[in-house]
Amino acid sequence: METKNEELTAQRSLEIISQTLEESRRRITQGSWKGMMLWGVSVMIIALVVGHLWKNSSMGTGANGLWGLLGVVHIIKTRYLQNKPKLPVTFVSKTIGQVWSCMGIIGGSLGFVLIFISFFNNTIAIPISHISPNIIYVYFPITSIMILFMGIAGMTTGMILHSRAITVCCYVAGILGCALALLFRGPYEMVVLAGVAFVGLVLPALIIKQKEV
């Protein structure tokens, strides 16, 4: 009898944990569309501005420095939400935060290393051999790689939240955007990135919002 009661207690505990996780996923998914919309629109606007200045002004690749404005968006968002009621930190929300933190750390570190090596140029000098003095200049597809990172992080988020909209949109944005950024180099990469932000962030945000109505 005692063993049976222990089994029922353990089963009930697992049911409670499962229900809690599902409720956490539901609440986070419903509230995620605002953040996705904010970051999606912000990336779209900055990407198009950077692409325009890159192509039509003397700033050239230096226009990529405007990506620092995303930090300003984060500060404004943080201050705006400072007095808003916050959702409790759960395993699901913590895991999603860690996924995007890892993506941001790797992407930011990679960008810093490339800037340090190439001194704001989008090509890197690579010796043909240790003996030969000849050097070739290789284009490093940083935009394509960042899009791929975003797609992987977005798909992981969608799977954690059991959201097909987020998973599918981020898959399409990551794969298609990565390929297009390799085909359309230079300022046109920013147009591709703007499209990725729309498909991978804005579109799923609209789908989630529509389901709440």
Short mmCIF file of C-alpha atoms in Angstrom, two decimals:
data_model
loop_
_atom_site.label_atom_id
_atom_site.label_comp_id
_atom_site.label_asym_id
_atom_site.label_seq_id
_atom_site.Cartn_x
_atom_site.Cartn_y
_atom_site.Cartn_z
CA MET A 1 0.00 0.00 0.00
CA GLU A 2 2.78 2.39 0.94
CA THR A 3 4.65 1.69 -2.33
CA LYS A 4 1.46 2.35 -4.31
CA ASN A 5 0.95 5.67 -2.54
CA GLU A 6 4.53 6.66 -3.30
CA GLU A 7 3.99 5.82 -6.98
CA LEU A 8 0.80 7.90 -7.08
CA THR A 9 2.59 10.80 -5.37
CA ALA A 10 5.48 10.64 -7.85
CA GLN A 11 3.03 10.46 -10.78
CA ARG A 12 1.10 13.42 -9.45
CA SER A 13 4.33 15.39 -9.02
CA LEU A 14 5.25 14.72 -12.66
CA GLU A 15 1.79 15.82 -13.77
CA ILE A 16 2.13 19.08 -11.82
CA ILE A 17 5.58 19.73 -13.30
CA SER A 18 4.27 19.04 -16.81
CA GLN A 19 1.26 21.32 -16.31
CA THR A 20 3.51 24.07 -14.95
CA LEU A 21 5.86 23.84 -17.94
CA GLU A 22 2.96 23.95 -20.41
CA GLU A 23 1.43 26.96 -18.65
CA SER A 24 4.81 28.67 -18.69
CA ARG A 25 5.19 27.98 -22.42
CA ARG A 26 1.70 29.29 -23.12
CA ARG A 27 2.20 32.53 -21.18
CA ILE A 28 5.63 33.20 -22.66
CA THR A 29 4.41 32.47 -26.20
CA GLN A 30 1.42 34.80 -25.82
CA GLY A 31 3.58 37.60 -24.47
CA SER A 32 6.48 37.07 -26.87
CA TRP A 33 4.94 38.80 -29.88
CA LYS A 34 5.58 42.31 -28.54
CA GLY A 35 9.30 41.71 -28.07
CA MET A 36 9.58 39.94 -31.42
CA MET A 37 7.79 42.81 -33.13
CA LEU A 38 10.03 45.41 -31.46
CA TRP A 39 13.28 43.69 -32.37
CA GLY A 40 12.07 42.71 -35.82
CA VAL A 41 11.05 46.25 -36.77
CA SER A 42 14.23 47.69 -35.20
CA VAL A 43 16.48 45.33 -37.18
CA MET A 44 14.55 46.01 -40.38
CA ILE A 45 14.85 49.80 -40.06
CA ILE A 46 18.53 49.80 -39.07
CA ALA A 47 19.42 47.27 -41.79
CA LEU A 48 17.78 49.37 -44.52
CA VAL A 49 19.40 52.58 -43.25
CA VAL A 50 22.82 50.91 -43.03
CA GLY A 51 22.44 49.44 -46.53
CA HIS A 52 21.44 52.82 -47.97
CA LEU A 53 24.33 54.69 -46.35
CA TRP A 54 26.76 51.90 -47.23
CA LYS A 55 25.87 52.19 -50.93
CA ASN A 56 25.12 55.89 -51.33
CA SER A 57 27.37 57.73 -48.89
CA SER A 58 31.03 58.12 -48.09
CA MET A 59 30.56 56.09 -44.90
CA GLY A 60 30.83 52.83 -46.81
CA THR A 61 31.15 49.82 -44.52
CA GLY A 62 31.50 52.21 -41.58
CA ALA A 63 27.72 52.58 -41.69
CA ASN A 64 27.59 49.23 -39.90
CA GLY A 65 28.46 51.14 -36.75
CA LEU A 66 24.78 52.13 -36.63
CA TRP A 67 24.03 48.64 -35.35
CA GLY A 68 24.99 50.05 -31.98
CA LEU A 69 21.51 51.61 -31.98
CA LEU A 70 20.16 48.20 -31.00
CA GLY A 71 21.76 48.86 -27.62
CA VAL A 72 19.74 52.07 -27.36
CA VAL A 73 16.57 50.12 -28.18
CA HIS A 74 17.41 47.66 -25.41
CA ILE A 75 17.93 50.47 -22.88
CA ILE A 76 14.63 52.14 -23.82
CA LYS A 77 12.80 48.82 -23.63
CA THR A 78 14.33 48.04 -20.22
CA ARG A 79 13.33 51.43 -18.78
CA TYR A 80 9.85 51.19 -20.26
CA LEU A 81 9.29 47.79 -18.67
CA GLN A 82 10.91 48.78 -15.38
CA ASN A 83 7.61 49.55 -13.66
CA LYS A 84 5.61 46.89 -15.49
CA PRO A 85 4.62 43.67 -13.69
CA LYS A 86 7.13 40.98 -14.57
CA LEU A 87 6.47 37.34 -15.27
CA PRO A 88 8.19 34.99 -12.81
CA VAL A 89 11.43 33.45 -14.04
CA THR A 90 10.81 29.83 -15.01
CA PHE A 91 12.90 27.04 -16.47
CA VAL A 92 11.43 27.79 -19.91
CA SER A 93 12.06 31.54 -19.84
CA LYS A 94 15.54 31.05 -18.40
CA THR A 95 16.44 28.51 -21.09
CA ILE A 96 15.24 30.82 -23.89
CA GLY A 97 17.24 33.67 -22.41
CA GLN A 98 20.35 31.48 -22.34
CA VAL A 99 19.84 30.44 -25.97
CA TRP A 100 19.73 34.04 -27.21
CA SER A 101 22.52 35.10 -24.85
CA CYS A 102 24.80 32.44 -26.33
CA MET A 103 23.89 33.58 -29.85
CA GLY A 104 24.57 37.21 -28.95
CA ILE A 105 27.89 36.45 -27.25
CA ILE A 106 29.20 34.33 -30.13
CA GLY A 107 27.95 36.75 -32.80
CA GLY A 108 29.26 39.83 -30.98
CA SER A 109 32.64 38.22 -30.30
CA LEU A 110 32.96 37.13 -33.92
CA GLY A 111 32.15 40.64 -35.12
CA PHE A 112 34.70 42.17 -32.75
CA VAL A 113 37.42 39.76 -33.89
CA LEU A 114 36.73 40.47 -37.57
CA ILE A 115 36.78 44.23 -37.01
CA PHE A 116 40.08 43.91 -35.17
CA ILE A 117 41.60 41.80 -37.95
CA SER A 118 40.32 43.60 -41.01
CA PHE A 119 40.14 47.16 -39.61
CA PHE A 120 36.59 47.82 -40.81
CA ASN A 121 37.18 46.09 -44.15
CA ASN A 122 35.03 43.16 -45.22
CA THR A 123 37.95 41.15 -46.57
CA ILE A 124 40.68 39.31 -44.69
CA ALA A 125 44.22 38.76 -45.97
CA ILE A 126 45.25 35.10 -45.93
CA PRO A 127 48.75 33.92 -46.98
CA ILE A 128 48.71 31.20 -49.63
CA SER A 129 51.43 29.31 -47.76
CA HIS A 130 54.00 29.87 -45.05
CA ILE A 131 56.74 30.07 -47.67
CA SER A 132 55.10 32.06 -50.46
CA PRO A 133 54.85 35.84 -49.95
CA ASN A 134 51.70 35.95 -52.06
CA ILE A 135 48.49 36.94 -50.27
CA ILE A 136 44.90 36.48 -51.28
CA TYR A 137 41.97 38.46 -49.89
CA VAL A 138 39.01 36.37 -48.79
CA TYR A 139 35.53 37.78 -48.26
CA PHE A 140 34.19 36.67 -44.87
CA PRO A 141 30.37 36.32 -45.00
CA ILE A 142 29.63 37.72 -41.53
CA THR A 143 26.05 38.69 -42.43
CA SER A 144 25.28 35.21 -43.73
CA ILE A 145 26.74 33.63 -40.58
CA MET A 146 24.78 35.97 -38.29
CA ILE A 147 21.57 35.13 -40.16
CA LEU A 148 22.31 31.43 -39.68
CA PHE A 149 22.88 32.02 -35.93
CA MET A 150 19.56 33.88 -35.72
CA GLY A 151 17.77 31.05 -37.52
CA ILE A 152 19.18 28.40 -35.17
CA ALA A 153 18.37 30.44 -32.04
CA GLY A 154 14.88 31.20 -33.35
CA MET A 155 14.15 27.56 -34.22
CA THR A 156 15.38 26.45 -30.79
CA THR A 157 13.08 29.02 -29.17
CA GLY A 158 10.13 27.84 -31.26
CA MET A 159 10.73 24.21 -30.29
CA ILE A 160 11.05 25.07 -26.60
CA LEU A 161 7.76 26.99 -26.77
CA HIS A 162 6.12 24.33 -28.98
CA SER A 163 5.33 27.14 -31.44
CA ARG A 164 5.18 25.95 -35.04
CA ALA A 165 4.91 29.53 -36.30
CA ILE A 166 8.20 30.58 -34.72
CA THR A 167 9.98 27.34 -35.67
CA VAL A 168 8.95 27.34 -39.34
CA CYS A 169 9.44 31.08 -39.89
CA CYS A 170 12.91 31.03 -38.32
CA TYR A 171 13.87 27.95 -40.35
CA VAL A 172 12.87 29.63 -43.62
CA ALA A 173 14.52 32.92 -42.60
CA GLY A 174 17.74 31.20 -41.53
CA ILE A 175 18.22 28.93 -44.54
CA LEU A 176 16.94 31.24 -47.28
CA GLY A 177 18.49 34.36 -45.74
CA CYS A 178 21.88 32.68 -45.33
CA ALA A 179 21.92 31.67 -49.00
CA LEU A 180 20.71 35.05 -50.29
CA ALA A 181 23.27 36.95 -48.20
CA LEU A 182 25.98 34.93 -49.96
CA LEU A 183 24.55 35.78 -53.38
CA PHE A 184 23.90 39.48 -52.77
CA ARG A 185 27.03 40.88 -51.18
CA GLY A 186 27.82 44.34 -49.90
CA PRO A 187 25.01 46.80 -49.14
CA TYR A 188 22.42 44.39 -50.52
CA GLU A 189 23.15 42.04 -47.61
CA MET A 190 21.30 44.54 -45.46
CA VAL A 191 18.19 44.21 -47.63
CA VAL A 192 18.37 40.45 -47.12
CA LEU A 193 18.82 40.95 -43.38
CA ALA A 194 15.75 43.20 -43.29
CA GLY A 195 13.78 40.45 -45.02
CA VAL A 196 15.08 37.90 -42.51
CA ALA A 197 13.94 40.11 -39.64
CA PHE A 198 10.47 40.32 -41.18
CA VAL A 199 10.10 36.58 -41.83
CA GLY A 200 11.83 35.40 -38.66
CA LEU A 201 10.50 37.96 -36.15
CA VAL A 202 7.71 40.20 -37.42
CA LEU A 203 5.71 37.51 -39.25
CA PRO A 204 5.56 35.01 -36.34
CA ALA A 205 4.74 37.93 -34.01
CA LEU A 206 1.73 38.78 -36.19
CA ILE A 207 0.66 35.12 -36.25
CA ILE A 208 0.89 34.80 -32.44
CA LYS A 209 -0.97 38.07 -31.95
CA GLN A 210 -3.72 36.95 -34.32
CA LYS A 211 -4.20 33.73 -32.34
CA GLU A 212 -4.72 35.76 -29.16
CA VAL A 213 -7.63 37.66 -30.66
#
